[in-house]
Each structure stands twice: as C-alpha cells, then as structure tokens.
Amino acid sequence: MAEIYDPQALRRELHEMPELALHEEKTAAYVAEKLEALGIETHRNVGGTTGVLGIIRGKEPGPVMMLRADMDALPFVIDGKPCCIHACGHDGHTAMLLAAASRLKDNVRRGTLKLLFQPAEETIEGAPEMIRAGVIDDVDMILGAHIRPIQDVPAGKLCPAVRHTASATVFVEIEGRGAHASRPHLGINAIDVSCAVIEGVQAIWLDPKMSWSSKATQIHADAGATNTVPDKARITFDVRAQTNDLMDALLKRMEEVVNGTAAAFGAKGKLIRNSLCPACWYDDDFTAEVADAIRETAGEENLAHDCGGGGEDFHFYKLHRPEMKAAYFGVGVGATPGLHAATMHFDDSLLKLGVNVFENMVLRHLG
Ligand SMILES: [Zn+2]
Ligand SMILES: [Zn+2]
C-alpha cells in the first residue's frame, strides 16, 4: 500500500516554496516526485512549461476524467523588496490534488484519471498553454476547485459552483494633434477626447438583469511640457461581464463608443483587447453531482450556496472543448482577510474536505 498524503502537511511544505507564474520549477519538481513516489505515470514539463500531468489508468474501458489544480503564487513588494507569496491558496489546491492522487491511485477501476497541475493561473497563461499541449483533447469531464474567502463560503462548508465572470483588460489609444497650449484651436487635445470616451463608456447600458462593469483604471497623456496640448493618450479599462455573450456585446459597444467619440473630435481612436478570461460555463448535471458529493462527504448542513466574482483561466478548457462536462467547486477554509492579500491565511486542516469531494466524484465515474 502506498502512502496516503495529508493535504495539510503537503500544503505547509508547498507554502514555503512560492513561485511566480511559469517559474514554478521547485513546485513542479515537488509535485512530480510526490506522484512518482506513488507509482503514478508522471509527465513533467507539459507543453514545455512547468506543468505536470499524472495519469492513472483503469483496467476496464471508461471515460477520461481530469482533476485540475493550479500551482503559481503572486508577486508583492513588501518593505520595498519584491517577493512572492501564496496569497491565492494555490498551494492548498496542489496539496488537495496530490492527496486525492494518493487515495485514488489503486481505486481507478475503469477509464482514465488525469491529474493536471497547471502553471500560471494568475496571469491566465497556464490553461491556454495546457490546451496547446493537447492534455484535454481526450477528456470527458473536468473538475476544478478553489479555496474560498470567509466572505464567500463559511469555514467548513463547500459550494458546488464558483460562478466566475468574464474579465478583460482593454487599452484605448487616442491620437489627436499636438499644439502650443496658447493655440489650442490648432490641436486636438487627446485628454479631452479621453474624458469623453470614458464618459461614453460609462453610459453604455446592457441588459439590467445581468451584471457587468467597465471602468477606467489607468490613463496616460503627457506631451512632456505643461504648456503643450498632448496629441496622444492611452486609457486602460478593466471590463467584467456575467457571461461570454455579454462580454462580446460590451466590448462591441465600447469599440463603437471609442471610434464614434474620437471621430466627433476629429481624432483617431483604437480599442485593443489585451487579455480576456472567459466566464464560467458549467454543466448543471455535473454540478448537481458535485452538490451530491458534498452532501455525502460533508453533510447536507455543509452544502453552501454558490458564490461568484473573480476570474479563472480554468474556463478556457470548456470553451476549447464544449462537449466536455465541467464543474468547479469552492472549499470554505476561512481564508481571511481575502484572497490576494499578502497576509491571507486559512485553516489548512479543512483542505481534506476538498480532497473528499474530488475522491467521491472520481469514484462515481471511474470506481
Ligand atoms: Zn488568484
Ligand atoms: Zn486563485
């Protein structure tokens, strides 16, 4: 009998080796060694990245199920020094998946279980890299999880679905015409155009039954002198939408506002989509099974309501392979003061609740 891993002990070791996106070398080596110690088929450097894939094959034919964890930590500057901290709990996710692997390695009777340790979730680069590497091309079901802050799910409870929204970063470039500030009528002030663009974007209305937002988060315009009308400006917008369709509609309206407003001033406007993270897209029947798994392993009283907010690159998987069932649950571990806080801490003795759900879900389909 191979060792059964304790997720709390694993998490504490992983917590001491936080690494930034696509630089998870020590973490990946740790994961691979733990999988190999269990005798699990292990693939390192998935797609040329730090990704690690473990594969447990059943003796009988059956579906392919994937469990996915993320491995990266976040950058901070503390007392003037750059550093890296596991402030989003990905150390806990990696620990939960390794613990699940140790419990499941001899219990996959049919089909195939794939354990994906993905790099670079925070920069939304990891999932696209894993997709390019082809790791989900044969997957029928994918299941992920995230620890939840205390505001979302009470400690000791689990929610069957984390309803992430779509998020995008959009740059708007304005090109006006420079002039001496004493002769502003000869120029087109890129700051004036930018202000009008921001007001126009804020006046976009979509279906009020849905949630969405777009707000300017950065603006740069400076011709280098206090008495020169600037010819160029660049605005950054953070954009969120409840569904992928709503995000498409919002970006289309923003582009119309940018182009139309700039034209009204005689300037040029250009909208550049910098990055886009898709909204969650879950299968109701698969999510209902997760709810059952929570009831069975933690008790009805510990089944929490769905929570939402934030983004996850996990949702690229389902977009790439829509026929694959997807679900993603939340584990209430009392994380406080909130995710992405440098001082974020949580009760890692509760990680076993997530391991129980992973194990239950795998045994339903592959046991
Ligand atoms: Zn995060
Ligand atoms: Zn996270």
XYZ file of C-alpha atoms and ligand atoms in Angstrom:
369
model
C 0.000 0.000 0.000
C 1.355 3.375 -0.991
C 1.323 6.256 1.454
C -1.836 8.350 1.849
C -0.822 12.015 1.738
C -2.069 14.522 4.301
C -3.083 17.702 2.423
C -2.280 19.911 5.406
C 1.319 18.669 5.610
C 1.775 18.990 1.823
C 0.363 22.496 1.824
C 2.756 23.614 4.535
C 5.733 22.400 2.502
C 4.397 23.984 -0.701
C 3.714 27.247 1.126
C 7.456 27.599 1.740
C 8.284 27.460 -1.988
C 6.046 30.118 -3.605
C 6.947 30.747 -7.261
C 5.632 33.120 -9.898
C 3.649 32.101 -12.968
C 5.601 29.898 -15.409
C 8.508 29.761 -12.937
C 7.051 27.015 -10.709
C 10.192 24.854 -11.067
C 10.552 23.774 -7.427
C 6.812 23.257 -7.057
C 6.643 21.186 -10.252
C 9.596 19.046 -9.135
C 7.934 18.534 -5.747
C 4.648 17.504 -7.410
C 6.351 15.146 -9.851
C 8.365 13.488 -7.072
C 5.238 13.008 -4.954
C 3.373 11.455 -7.907
C 6.296 9.211 -8.819
C 6.601 8.091 -5.173
C 3.021 6.828 -5.525
C 3.986 4.925 -8.666
C 1.782 7.158 -10.842
C 2.698 7.741 -14.510
C 4.083 11.279 -14.425
C 4.734 13.735 -17.260
C 6.886 16.768 -16.470
C 7.272 19.986 -18.493
C 3.860 19.708 -20.119
C 3.896 21.799 -23.305
C 7.408 22.997 -22.473
C 6.141 24.726 -19.295
C 6.308 23.835 -15.606
C 3.005 21.926 -15.919
C 2.855 18.386 -14.525
C 0.407 15.674 -15.565
C -0.245 12.463 -13.648
C -2.197 9.643 -15.281
C -3.921 6.724 -13.507
C -5.320 4.142 -15.927
C -8.121 1.734 -15.014
C -8.137 -1.849 -16.287
C -11.571 -1.528 -17.908
C -12.606 0.941 -20.616
C -14.435 4.054 -19.467
C -14.451 7.844 -19.540
C -11.494 10.163 -19.090
C -11.808 12.438 -16.089
C -9.453 15.277 -15.272
C -8.861 16.937 -11.897
C -7.068 20.244 -12.173
C -5.057 22.302 -9.690
C -3.043 25.485 -10.188
C 0.448 25.993 -8.750
C 1.510 29.648 -9.034
C 1.902 32.290 -6.321
C 1.602 36.085 -6.525
C 4.165 38.895 -6.650
C 4.253 41.525 -3.869
C 6.508 44.359 -2.821
C 6.955 44.410 0.947
C 9.212 46.948 2.700
C 10.476 47.934 -0.740
C 11.526 44.376 -1.600
C 9.879 42.291 -4.320
C 8.704 38.918 -3.064
C 6.348 36.096 -3.870
C 3.549 34.760 -1.641
C 0.922 32.026 -1.945
C -1.857 34.557 -1.350
C -4.478 32.874 -3.537
C -4.242 29.432 -1.929
C -2.831 27.578 -4.943
C -0.511 25.770 -2.518
C -3.700 24.347 -0.990
C -5.063 23.324 -4.406
C -1.856 21.492 -5.322
C -1.894 19.778 -1.911
C -5.543 18.690 -2.334
C -4.859 17.147 -5.733
C -1.760 15.273 -4.543
C -3.713 13.959 -1.558
C -6.545 12.876 -3.878
C -3.980 11.124 -6.109
C -2.659 9.142 -3.138
C -6.170 7.991 -2.232
C -7.189 7.152 -5.804
C -4.104 5.508 -7.261
C -5.325 1.960 -6.608
C -9.047 2.696 -6.951
C -9.499 3.682 -10.592
C -11.166 0.574 -11.992
C -12.297 1.876 -15.376
C -11.462 4.737 -17.682
C -8.592 7.132 -17.041
C -7.920 9.711 -14.368
C -5.738 12.654 -15.355
C -4.311 14.904 -12.652
C -3.285 18.246 -14.098
C -1.033 20.576 -12.109
C -1.291 23.738 -14.169
C 1.127 26.671 -14.062
C 0.324 30.374 -14.409
C -3.338 30.702 -13.480
C -2.894 34.232 -12.150
C -1.585 35.504 -15.478
C -4.226 33.467 -17.371
C -1.452 31.916 -19.442
C -1.428 28.432 -17.969
C -4.690 26.968 -19.257
C -4.087 28.119 -22.868
C -0.609 26.514 -22.674
C -2.091 23.242 -21.398
C -4.685 23.311 -24.194
C -1.936 23.833 -26.786
C -0.144 20.817 -25.287
C -3.256 18.737 -26.029
C -3.810 17.460 -22.487
C -7.611 17.884 -22.626
C -8.156 16.508 -26.119
C -9.471 13.180 -24.799
C -11.093 14.446 -21.573
C -14.816 13.811 -20.994
C -15.145 15.529 -17.590
C -13.056 18.201 -15.894
C -13.321 19.234 -12.259
C -11.537 22.091 -10.509
C -11.756 23.772 -7.116
C -10.642 26.887 -5.254
C -10.482 27.723 -1.587
C -12.949 30.480 -0.722
C -12.511 33.565 1.411
C -14.627 33.793 4.544
C -16.883 36.365 2.821
C -17.919 33.778 0.185
C -18.266 30.446 1.974
C -18.174 29.831 5.744
C -15.266 27.745 7.040
C -16.059 24.042 6.922
C -18.701 24.370 4.174
C -18.383 23.836 0.426
C -20.273 25.308 -2.518
C -20.930 23.256 -5.668
C -20.168 26.090 -8.123
C -17.979 29.183 -8.128
C -19.626 31.446 -10.702
C -16.682 33.366 -12.148
C -17.396 36.232 -14.506
C -15.608 37.004 -17.763
C -12.903 39.626 -17.377
C -10.897 41.601 -19.881
C -8.221 44.265 -19.972
C -8.732 46.721 -22.792
C -6.431 49.503 -23.950
C -7.766 52.521 -25.816
C -5.335 54.609 -27.825
C -6.321 58.123 -28.776
C -4.462 60.031 -31.436
C -5.248 63.729 -31.606
C -2.996 66.592 -32.696
C -0.432 68.425 -30.640
C -0.355 72.209 -30.399
C 1.014 75.063 -28.305
C -1.293 75.477 -25.324
C -1.788 79.130 -26.244
C -3.261 77.988 -29.577
C -5.401 75.012 -28.567
C -7.702 75.527 -31.573
C -4.861 74.253 -33.782
C -4.653 70.953 -31.945
C -6.941 68.114 -30.883
C -6.429 67.539 -27.184
C -6.111 63.788 -26.542
C -7.086 64.383 -22.892
C -10.381 65.993 -23.902
C -11.085 63.055 -26.209
C -10.174 60.577 -23.445
C -12.564 62.199 -20.964
C -15.384 61.980 -23.478
C -14.528 58.340 -24.233
C -14.598 57.453 -20.515
C -17.964 59.183 -20.055
C -19.304 57.455 -23.164
C -18.174 54.030 -21.948
C -19.816 54.671 -18.585
C -23.078 55.456 -20.363
C -23.248 52.054 -22.069
C -26.285 50.090 -20.908
C -26.802 46.379 -21.391
C -29.469 44.000 -20.087
C -30.014 45.129 -16.467
C -30.907 41.558 -15.435
C -27.241 40.687 -15.956
C -24.173 42.007 -14.172
C -21.340 43.783 -15.942
C -18.987 46.715 -15.464
C -16.317 48.619 -17.303
C -14.149 51.186 -15.590
C -11.048 53.154 -16.487
C -8.130 52.029 -14.310
C -5.205 53.853 -15.948
C -4.763 56.928 -18.107
C -1.573 58.290 -19.594
C -1.299 61.537 -21.555
C 1.720 63.781 -21.363
C 3.431 65.579 -24.211
C 6.338 66.378 -21.893
C 5.543 70.021 -21.233
C 2.876 71.722 -19.163
C 2.096 74.120 -21.992
C 1.663 71.667 -24.842
C -1.640 70.144 -25.933
C -0.981 66.374 -25.883
C -1.513 64.536 -29.132
C -1.688 61.021 -27.649
C -3.449 59.324 -24.754
C -3.813 55.749 -23.623
C -6.629 54.576 -21.350
C -6.852 51.161 -19.687
C -10.243 49.670 -18.892
C -10.968 46.714 -16.635
C -14.088 45.049 -18.032
C -16.263 42.347 -16.414
C -19.379 40.519 -17.597
C -21.507 37.687 -16.271
C -21.431 35.667 -19.487
C -19.211 35.393 -22.530
C -22.021 36.661 -24.799
C -22.484 39.718 -22.608
C -18.724 40.369 -22.702
C -18.827 40.246 -26.517
C -21.716 42.730 -26.559
C -19.984 45.053 -24.093
C -16.672 45.081 -25.997
C -18.519 45.735 -29.254
C -20.362 48.734 -27.731
C -17.093 50.032 -26.245
C -15.442 49.885 -29.637
C -18.334 51.847 -31.156
C -18.085 54.485 -28.408
C -14.307 54.808 -28.853
C -14.472 55.124 -32.627
C -17.524 57.402 -32.664
C -16.322 59.705 -29.894
C -12.829 60.075 -31.319
C -14.291 60.830 -34.763
C -16.514 63.532 -33.270
C -13.351 65.343 -32.116
C -11.530 64.734 -35.394
C -9.195 62.310 -33.571
C -8.487 58.636 -34.110
C -9.431 56.015 -31.542
C -8.372 52.409 -31.363
C -9.548 49.711 -28.966
C -7.051 46.927 -28.259
C -8.124 43.795 -26.402
C -5.136 42.941 -24.249
C -6.360 39.874 -22.405
C -9.633 38.072 -21.926
C -10.569 35.453 -19.383
C -13.831 33.671 -20.182
C -16.803 33.401 -17.822
C -17.624 30.093 -16.169
C -19.572 27.582 -18.217
C -20.718 24.603 -16.174
C -22.922 21.597 -16.865
C -25.898 21.591 -14.493
C -25.990 17.791 -14.148
C -22.277 17.607 -13.367
C -22.581 20.478 -10.856
C -25.556 18.665 -9.262
C -23.298 15.627 -8.815
C -20.741 17.818 -7.070
C -23.515 19.018 -4.734
C -24.349 15.352 -4.010
C -20.690 14.613 -3.383
C -20.591 17.497 -0.876
C -23.730 16.160 0.856
C -22.251 12.672 1.043
C -18.823 13.693 2.295
C -19.546 16.787 4.431
C -23.257 16.520 5.229
C -26.274 18.455 3.932
C -25.691 21.182 6.543
C -22.308 21.961 4.993
C -23.585 22.490 1.436
C -23.223 26.251 0.865
C -24.819 28.456 -1.795
C -22.876 29.112 -4.999
C -20.518 32.060 -4.813
C -19.232 34.306 -7.569
C -16.848 37.036 -8.614
C -13.289 36.967 -9.820
C -11.962 35.194 -12.873
C -10.324 31.830 -13.587
C -8.436 30.620 -16.630
C -9.981 27.165 -15.968
C -12.847 28.265 -18.227
C -10.654 28.199 -21.325
C -10.846 24.401 -21.125
C -14.599 24.183 -21.645
C -14.501 26.888 -24.336
C -11.943 24.807 -26.205
C -13.811 21.543 -25.707
C -17.532 22.325 -25.214
C -18.561 18.649 -25.312
C -16.571 18.076 -22.118
C -18.525 18.330 -18.822
C -17.121 20.945 -16.475
C -17.682 21.824 -12.832
C -15.751 23.819 -10.249
C -16.475 23.881 -6.548
C -15.460 26.096 -3.655
C -13.952 24.962 -0.369
C -14.668 27.151 2.670
C -11.418 27.221 4.631
C -11.910 30.531 6.445
C -9.442 32.397 4.212
C -9.008 35.890 5.606
C -8.729 38.868 5.136
C -9.313 37.920 1.487
C -7.653 36.267 -1.491
C -4.646 38.160 -2.909
C -3.909 39.860 0.418
C -0.259 39.424 1.378
C -1.419 38.369 4.844
C -4.009 35.876 3.550
C -4.174 32.815 5.783
C -6.601 29.965 6.192
C -7.319 26.812 8.176
C -5.476 24.182 6.117
C -6.888 21.356 8.232
C -10.077 21.920 6.165
C -8.387 21.079 2.831
C -9.363 17.443 3.414
C -12.978 18.465 2.687
C -11.966 19.278 -0.884
C -9.977 16.049 -1.189
C -13.090 14.127 -0.112
C -15.158 15.715 -2.884
C -12.506 15.016 -5.545
C -12.290 11.394 -4.407
C -16.078 10.951 -4.303
C -16.501 12.413 -7.804
C -13.797 10.205 -9.300
C -15.166 7.031 -7.701
C -18.648 7.842 -9.071
C -17.320 7.717 -12.627
C -14.178 5.613 -12.568
C -14.553 3.444 -9.455
Zn -5.751 34.497 -7.586
Zn -6.549 31.510 -7.350
